[in-house]
Structure formats: structure tokens, C-alpha cells
Amino acid sequence: MRLMRVFRFIMAFRTLIASISDTLKSLFWALMLLAVIVYVFAVLFTQAVNDYLYDMDTPLPEREQLAAERYYSSLFDTMLSLFMAIANGVSWHELVAPLRLLGPRNWLKWVCKNYGTCS
């Protein structure tokens, strides 16, 4: 009789482990999709900001210049900034301020990216 109880417990435990394993596979692919989305937008924003900074006709105001250099100076910094925006680690206003001055196209990319990943 006790052996049957133990056997039922082991079968339930195996079912639980199999469910967790299947869930982790789905989680992995969801995180990979999020990483690809962040990477694509990071490339777009890094290129736009650095092109503007190196070829600028009119300089950015000092606050936006510092924000652009801090958040968009490299691909890694931009990806980290975008992840911080998704995870509420930094205010969206701080990250979008330099992009607004680069033109409406860059600001619209930001809005599309954030509403696509946060909604």
C-alpha cells in the first residue's frame, strides 16, 4: 500500500518536471525574440544618433548631447538602455529626449518599439 502512494507521488513529480521543462523551452524562445527586437532597434538608434553626432549641422543642447553619448554611444549601451526602458530601470523621457531632436522618424521608431514590447 505504501509503495502505491510513493509511486503516485513520483508520477506527479515527473509530470511537474516535464511541465516545467516544456515551459522553459517556450520561455527561452520568447526571450530570444525579445533579444532580436531589442537588437534591431538598438542598431537603428545607435546608427541614427552616431550619424547625427558625427555629421551634425546644428549641435544638440548640452543635456541631450550628454544623454545621447551616455545611452547611444555603442550598440551594447543602446541595447542596455532599451532593456532598462522595458524593465523600468530608467525613465523613457530620458532616453527619448535626444531622439526627439533628431527628427520625428526616430521618435516614431522609439514609440513603435516600446509599445510593441511593453503592451
PDB file of C-alpha atoms in Angstrom:
ATOM      1  CA  MET A   1       0.000   0.000   0.000  1.00  0.00           C
ATOM      2  CA  ARG A   2       2.785   2.428   0.847  1.00  0.00           C
ATOM      3  CA  LEU A   3       4.548   1.577  -2.367  1.00  0.00           C
ATOM      4  CA  MET A   4       1.486   2.697  -4.349  1.00  0.00           C
ATOM      5  CA  ARG A   5       1.449   6.059  -2.550  1.00  0.00           C
ATOM      6  CA  VAL A   6       5.117   6.622  -3.288  1.00  0.00           C
ATOM      7  CA  PHE A   7       4.592   5.595  -6.905  1.00  0.00           C
ATOM      8  CA  ARG A   8       1.756   8.145  -7.289  1.00  0.00           C
ATOM      9  CA  PHE A   9       3.964  10.845  -5.789  1.00  0.00           C
ATOM     10  CA  ILE A  10       6.792  10.021  -8.205  1.00  0.00           C
ATOM     11  CA  MET A  11       4.445  10.116 -11.221  1.00  0.00           C
ATOM     12  CA  ALA A  12       3.080  13.517 -10.147  1.00  0.00           C
ATOM     13  CA  PHE A  13       6.633  14.766  -9.656  1.00  0.00           C
ATOM     14  CA  ARG A  14       7.631  13.541 -13.148  1.00  0.00           C
ATOM     15  CA  THR A  15       4.618  15.336 -14.641  1.00  0.00           C
ATOM     16  CA  LEU A  16       5.601  18.524 -12.832  1.00  0.00           C
ATOM     17  CA  ILE A  17       9.215  18.337 -14.043  1.00  0.00           C
ATOM     18  CA  ALA A  18       8.068  17.673 -17.634  1.00  0.00           C
ATOM     19  CA  SER A  19       5.727  20.684 -17.496  1.00  0.00           C
ATOM     20  CA  ILE A  20       8.476  22.949 -16.186  1.00  0.00           C
ATOM     21  CA  SER A  21      10.851  21.696 -18.879  1.00  0.00           C
ATOM     22  CA  ASP A  22       8.347  22.451 -21.649  1.00  0.00           C
ATOM     23  CA  THR A  23       7.662  25.884 -20.173  1.00  0.00           C
ATOM     24  CA  LEU A  24      11.384  26.699 -20.087  1.00  0.00           C
ATOM     25  CA  LYS A  25      11.651  25.933 -23.796  1.00  0.00           C
ATOM     26  CA  SER A  26       8.881  28.426 -24.537  1.00  0.00           C
ATOM     27  CA  LEU A  27      10.465  30.977 -22.206  1.00  0.00           C
ATOM     28  CA  PHE A  28      13.803  30.600 -23.981  1.00  0.00           C
ATOM     29  CA  TRP A  29      12.269  31.317 -27.394  1.00  0.00           C
ATOM     30  CA  ALA A  30      10.280  34.264 -26.054  1.00  0.00           C
ATOM     31  CA  LEU A  31      13.478  35.756 -24.610  1.00  0.00           C
ATOM     32  CA  MET A  32      15.287  35.146 -27.894  1.00  0.00           C
ATOM     33  CA  LEU A  33      12.550  37.011 -29.756  1.00  0.00           C
ATOM     34  CA  LEU A  34      12.798  39.896 -27.293  1.00  0.00           C
ATOM     35  CA  ALA A  35      16.589  39.959 -27.747  1.00  0.00           C
ATOM     36  CA  VAL A  36      16.225  40.140 -31.538  1.00  0.00           C
ATOM     37  CA  ILE A  37      13.715  43.001 -31.258  1.00  0.00           C
ATOM     38  CA  VAL A  38      15.989  44.913 -28.882  1.00  0.00           C
ATOM     39  CA  TYR A  39      18.998  44.258 -31.140  1.00  0.00           C
ATOM     40  CA  VAL A  40      17.277  45.515 -34.303  1.00  0.00           C
ATOM     41  CA  PHE A  41      16.079  48.721 -32.660  1.00  0.00           C
ATOM     42  CA  ALA A  42      19.460  49.203 -30.965  1.00  0.00           C
ATOM     43  CA  VAL A  43      21.169  49.094 -34.355  1.00  0.00           C
ATOM     44  CA  LEU A  44      18.710  51.656 -35.736  1.00  0.00           C
ATOM     45  CA  PHE A  45      19.057  54.042 -32.790  1.00  0.00           C
ATOM     46  CA  THR A  46      22.837  53.717 -32.489  1.00  0.00           C
ATOM     47  CA  GLN A  47      23.287  54.413 -36.172  1.00  0.00           C
ATOM     48  CA  ALA A  48      20.890  57.378 -36.167  1.00  0.00           C
ATOM     49  CA  VAL A  49      22.385  59.022 -33.085  1.00  0.00           C
ATOM     50  CA  ASN A  50      26.014  58.480 -34.054  1.00  0.00           C
ATOM     51  CA  ASP A  51      25.417  59.659 -37.626  1.00  0.00           C
ATOM     52  CA  TYR A  52      23.849  62.818 -36.266  1.00  0.00           C
ATOM     53  CA  LEU A  53      26.598  63.394 -33.693  1.00  0.00           C
ATOM     54  CA  TYR A  54      29.417  62.983 -36.229  1.00  0.00           C
ATOM     55  CA  ASP A  55      27.751  64.873 -39.081  1.00  0.00           C
ATOM     56  CA  MET A  56      25.724  67.396 -37.133  1.00  0.00           C
ATOM     57  CA  ASP A  57      24.995  70.744 -38.662  1.00  0.00           C
ATOM     58  CA  THR A  58      23.350  72.015 -35.502  1.00  0.00           C
ATOM     59  CA  PRO A  59      24.631  70.681 -32.175  1.00  0.00           C
ATOM     60  CA  LEU A  60      22.295  69.174 -29.644  1.00  0.00           C
ATOM     61  CA  PRO A  61      21.674  71.040 -26.390  1.00  0.00           C
ATOM     62  CA  GLU A  62      24.151  70.038 -23.698  1.00  0.00           C
ATOM     63  CA  ARG A  63      21.716  67.861 -21.725  1.00  0.00           C
ATOM     64  CA  GLU A  64      20.620  65.908 -24.809  1.00  0.00           C
ATOM     65  CA  GLN A  65      24.213  65.649 -26.027  1.00  0.00           C
ATOM     66  CA  LEU A  66      25.254  64.016 -22.738  1.00  0.00           C
ATOM     67  CA  ALA A  67      22.224  61.696 -22.826  1.00  0.00           C
ATOM     68  CA  ALA A  68      22.981  60.704 -26.412  1.00  0.00           C
ATOM     69  CA  GLU A  69      26.589  59.897 -25.537  1.00  0.00           C
ATOM     70  CA  ARG A  70      25.556  58.031 -22.402  1.00  0.00           C
ATOM     71  CA  TYR A  71      22.715  55.918 -23.790  1.00  0.00           C
ATOM     72  CA  TYR A  72      23.513  55.578 -27.509  1.00  0.00           C
ATOM     73  CA  SER A  73      27.311  55.670 -27.842  1.00  0.00           C
ATOM     74  CA  SER A  74      27.710  51.951 -28.647  1.00  0.00           C
ATOM     75  CA  LEU A  75      25.498  49.052 -29.619  1.00  0.00           C
ATOM     76  CA  PHE A  76      25.852  47.484 -26.175  1.00  0.00           C
ATOM     77  CA  ASP A  77      24.972  50.758 -24.413  1.00  0.00           C
ATOM     78  CA  THR A  78      21.915  51.166 -26.625  1.00  0.00           C
ATOM     79  CA  MET A  79      20.750  47.593 -26.012  1.00  0.00           C
ATOM     80  CA  LEU A  80      21.226  48.082 -22.285  1.00  0.00           C
ATOM     81  CA  SER A  81      19.300  51.359 -22.418  1.00  0.00           C
ATOM     82  CA  LEU A  82      16.427  49.757 -24.307  1.00  0.00           C
ATOM     83  CA  PHE A  83      16.296  46.883 -21.836  1.00  0.00           C
ATOM     84  CA  MET A  84      16.301  49.350 -18.936  1.00  0.00           C
ATOM     85  CA  ALA A  85      13.372  51.162 -20.564  1.00  0.00           C
ATOM     86  CA  ILE A  86      11.424  47.910 -20.868  1.00  0.00           C
ATOM     87  CA  ALA A  87      12.212  46.905 -17.274  1.00  0.00           C
ATOM     88  CA  ASN A  88      11.541  50.402 -15.821  1.00  0.00           C
ATOM     89  CA  GLY A  89      15.191  50.853 -14.900  1.00  0.00           C
ATOM     90  CA  VAL A  90      15.327  54.297 -16.484  1.00  0.00           C
ATOM     91  CA  SER A  91      12.665  56.790 -17.463  1.00  0.00           C
ATOM     92  CA  TRP A  92      11.573  56.727 -21.091  1.00  0.00           C
ATOM     93  CA  HIS A  93      11.721  60.513 -21.116  1.00  0.00           C
ATOM     94  CA  GLU A  94      15.489  60.456 -20.547  1.00  0.00           C
ATOM     95  CA  LEU A  95      16.027  58.041 -23.414  1.00  0.00           C
ATOM     96  CA  VAL A  96      13.714  59.658 -25.940  1.00  0.00           C
ATOM     97  CA  ALA A  97      14.902  63.250 -25.368  1.00  0.00           C
ATOM     98  CA  PRO A  98      17.913  63.012 -27.724  1.00  0.00           C
ATOM     99  CA  LEU A  99      15.850  61.135 -30.322  1.00  0.00           C
ATOM    100  CA  ARG A 100      13.149  63.800 -30.463  1.00  0.00           C
ATOM    101  CA  LEU A 101      15.710  66.357 -31.537  1.00  0.00           C
ATOM    102  CA  LEU A 102      16.988  64.083 -34.319  1.00  0.00           C
ATOM    103  CA  GLY A 103      13.645  64.177 -36.080  1.00  0.00           C
ATOM    104  CA  PRO A 104      10.172  62.686 -35.923  1.00  0.00           C
ATOM    105  CA  ARG A 105      11.201  59.467 -37.676  1.00  0.00           C
ATOM    106  CA  ASN A 106      13.484  58.418 -34.802  1.00  0.00           C
ATOM    107  CA  TRP A 107      10.903  59.333 -32.189  1.00  0.00           C
ATOM    108  CA  LEU A 108       8.274  57.250 -34.008  1.00  0.00           C
ATOM    109  CA  LYS A 109      10.658  54.269 -34.076  1.00  0.00           C
ATOM    110  CA  TRP A 110      11.002  54.614 -30.303  1.00  0.00           C
ATOM    111  CA  VAL A 111       7.244  54.684 -29.786  1.00  0.00           C
ATOM    112  CA  CYS A 112       6.729  51.645 -32.032  1.00  0.00           C
ATOM    113  CA  LYS A 113       9.453  49.706 -30.254  1.00  0.00           C
ATOM    114  CA  ASN A 114       8.172  50.404 -26.762  1.00  0.00           C
ATOM    115  CA  TYR A 115       4.512  49.853 -27.486  1.00  0.00           C
ATOM    116  CA  GLY A 116       5.369  46.658 -29.314  1.00  0.00           C
ATOM    117  CA  THR A 117       7.358  45.160 -26.439  1.00  0.00           C
ATOM    118  CA  CYS A 118       5.515  46.555 -23.435  1.00  0.00           C
ATOM    119  CA  SER A 119       1.873  46.183 -24.330  1.00  0.00           C
TER     120      SER A 119
END
